[in-house]
């Protein structure tokens, strides 16, 4: 993530199998690679040819994250956070496949 042309957040993740289920493991870091918080473990809730839905069994920050294939080289990400006061916050962005040389 960037703001005003500066990196403010780096996020790394992997999809793997654990205990007979598929999980998305994610970790966030600041621009100097300082960890922001603990690793997230989101469980695969639904999957089809165009989308993956992961849910958080531990807390609601995020409660749900979706990966939606919009085109062969485009992937939209939607992350839904549910705050303690009941207010929902949604973050989204689209990733494009890097051009091949």
Short mmCIF file of C-alpha atoms in Angstrom, two decimals:
data_model
loop_
_atom_site.label_atom_id
_atom_site.label_comp_id
_atom_site.label_asym_id
_atom_site.label_seq_id
_atom_site.Cartn_x
_atom_site.Cartn_y
_atom_site.Cartn_z
CA UNK A 1 0.00 0.00 0.00
CA UNK A 2 1.16 3.48 -0.76
CA UNK A 3 0.04 6.95 0.25
CA UNK A 4 1.38 10.14 -1.27
CA UNK A 5 3.95 8.12 -3.25
CA UNK A 6 5.38 6.49 -0.11
CA UNK A 7 5.16 2.86 0.93
CA UNK A 8 3.12 2.56 4.13
CA UNK A 9 2.36 -1.16 4.28
CA UNK A 10 3.80 -4.37 2.87
CA UNK A 11 1.71 -7.51 3.09
CA UNK A 12 2.87 -11.03 2.38
CA UNK A 13 0.74 -14.13 2.20
CA UNK A 14 0.62 -17.73 1.18
CA UNK A 15 -2.18 -20.22 0.64
CA UNK A 16 -1.46 -23.61 2.17
CA UNK A 17 -3.09 -26.70 3.61
CA UNK A 18 -3.29 -27.12 7.39
CA UNK A 19 -5.21 -29.67 9.44
CA UNK A 20 -7.14 -30.88 6.40
CA UNK A 21 -8.26 -27.39 5.31
CA UNK A 22 -6.99 -24.59 3.11
CA UNK A 23 -5.77 -21.45 4.87
CA UNK A 24 -4.47 -18.05 3.84
CA UNK A 25 -1.55 -16.99 6.06
CA UNK A 26 -0.87 -13.24 5.97
CA UNK A 27 1.55 -10.90 7.70
CA UNK A 28 1.79 -7.09 7.49
CA UNK A 29 4.96 -5.01 7.76
CA UNK A 30 5.86 -1.33 7.76
CA UNK A 31 8.12 0.20 5.13
CA UNK A 32 11.24 -0.69 7.16
CA UNK A 33 10.00 -4.31 7.47
CA UNK A 34 8.86 -3.83 11.08
CA UNK A 35 5.99 -6.27 11.82
CA UNK A 36 2.62 -4.60 12.45
CA UNK A 37 0.84 -7.40 14.22
CA UNK A 38 0.54 -11.16 14.45
CA UNK A 39 0.12 -13.38 11.44
CA UNK A 40 -3.46 -13.79 10.21
CA UNK A 41 -4.85 -17.25 9.52
CA UNK A 42 -7.95 -17.10 7.35
CA UNK A 43 -9.84 -20.27 6.43
CA UNK A 44 -11.15 -20.98 2.95
CA UNK A 45 -14.96 -20.76 3.19
CA UNK A 46 -15.99 -20.88 -0.49
CA UNK A 47 -14.28 -21.32 -3.82
CA UNK A 48 -15.30 -21.40 -7.46
CA UNK A 49 -13.66 -20.70 -10.81
CA UNK A 50 -13.79 -16.91 -10.29
CA UNK A 51 -13.49 -16.28 -6.55
CA UNK A 52 -12.02 -17.42 -3.24
CA UNK A 53 -13.61 -16.42 0.07
CA UNK A 54 -11.59 -16.61 3.28
CA UNK A 55 -13.05 -16.03 6.75
CA UNK A 56 -11.37 -15.29 10.06
CA UNK A 57 -12.37 -17.78 12.80
CA UNK A 58 -10.45 -15.84 15.49
CA UNK A 59 -11.56 -12.21 15.23
CA UNK A 60 -13.15 -9.68 12.86
CA UNK A 61 -10.15 -7.66 11.66
CA UNK A 62 -10.61 -8.75 8.89
CA UNK A 63 -13.70 -10.90 9.16
CA UNK A 64 -13.74 -11.83 5.46
CA UNK A 65 -11.38 -11.48 2.51
CA UNK A 66 -12.34 -12.15 -1.10
CA UNK A 67 -10.10 -12.70 -4.13
CA UNK A 68 -12.08 -12.21 -7.34
CA UNK A 69 -10.68 -12.90 -10.81
CA UNK A 70 -12.05 -10.12 -13.00
CA UNK A 71 -9.97 -10.92 -16.09
CA UNK A 72 -7.15 -13.34 -16.98
CA UNK A 73 -4.50 -10.86 -15.76
CA UNK A 74 -6.52 -9.05 -13.07
CA UNK A 75 -7.39 -9.98 -9.48
CA UNK A 76 -9.57 -7.85 -7.19
CA UNK A 77 -9.12 -8.11 -3.42
CA UNK A 78 -11.83 -7.07 -0.95
CA UNK A 79 -11.18 -7.20 2.79
CA UNK A 80 -14.03 -6.60 5.24
CA UNK A 81 -13.30 -5.49 8.82
CA UNK A 82 -16.03 -5.52 11.46
CA UNK A 83 -15.24 -3.15 14.33
CA UNK A 84 -16.34 -3.70 17.93
CA UNK A 85 -18.98 -0.96 17.53
CA UNK A 86 -20.56 -2.91 14.64
CA UNK A 87 -19.30 -0.55 11.93
CA UNK A 88 -17.97 -2.27 8.79
CA UNK A 89 -14.84 -1.02 7.04
CA UNK A 90 -14.02 -2.27 3.54
CA UNK A 91 -10.64 -2.11 1.81
CA UNK A 92 -10.22 -3.07 -1.80
CA UNK A 93 -7.70 -2.96 -4.59
CA UNK A 94 -7.00 -4.59 -7.93
CA UNK A 95 -3.77 -6.37 -8.79
CA UNK A 96 -2.53 -6.66 -12.37
CA UNK A 97 -0.13 -9.32 -13.63
CA UNK A 98 3.26 -7.80 -14.40
CA UNK A 99 4.06 -7.51 -18.09
CA UNK A 100 6.37 -10.20 -19.36
CA UNK A 101 9.62 -9.09 -21.04
#
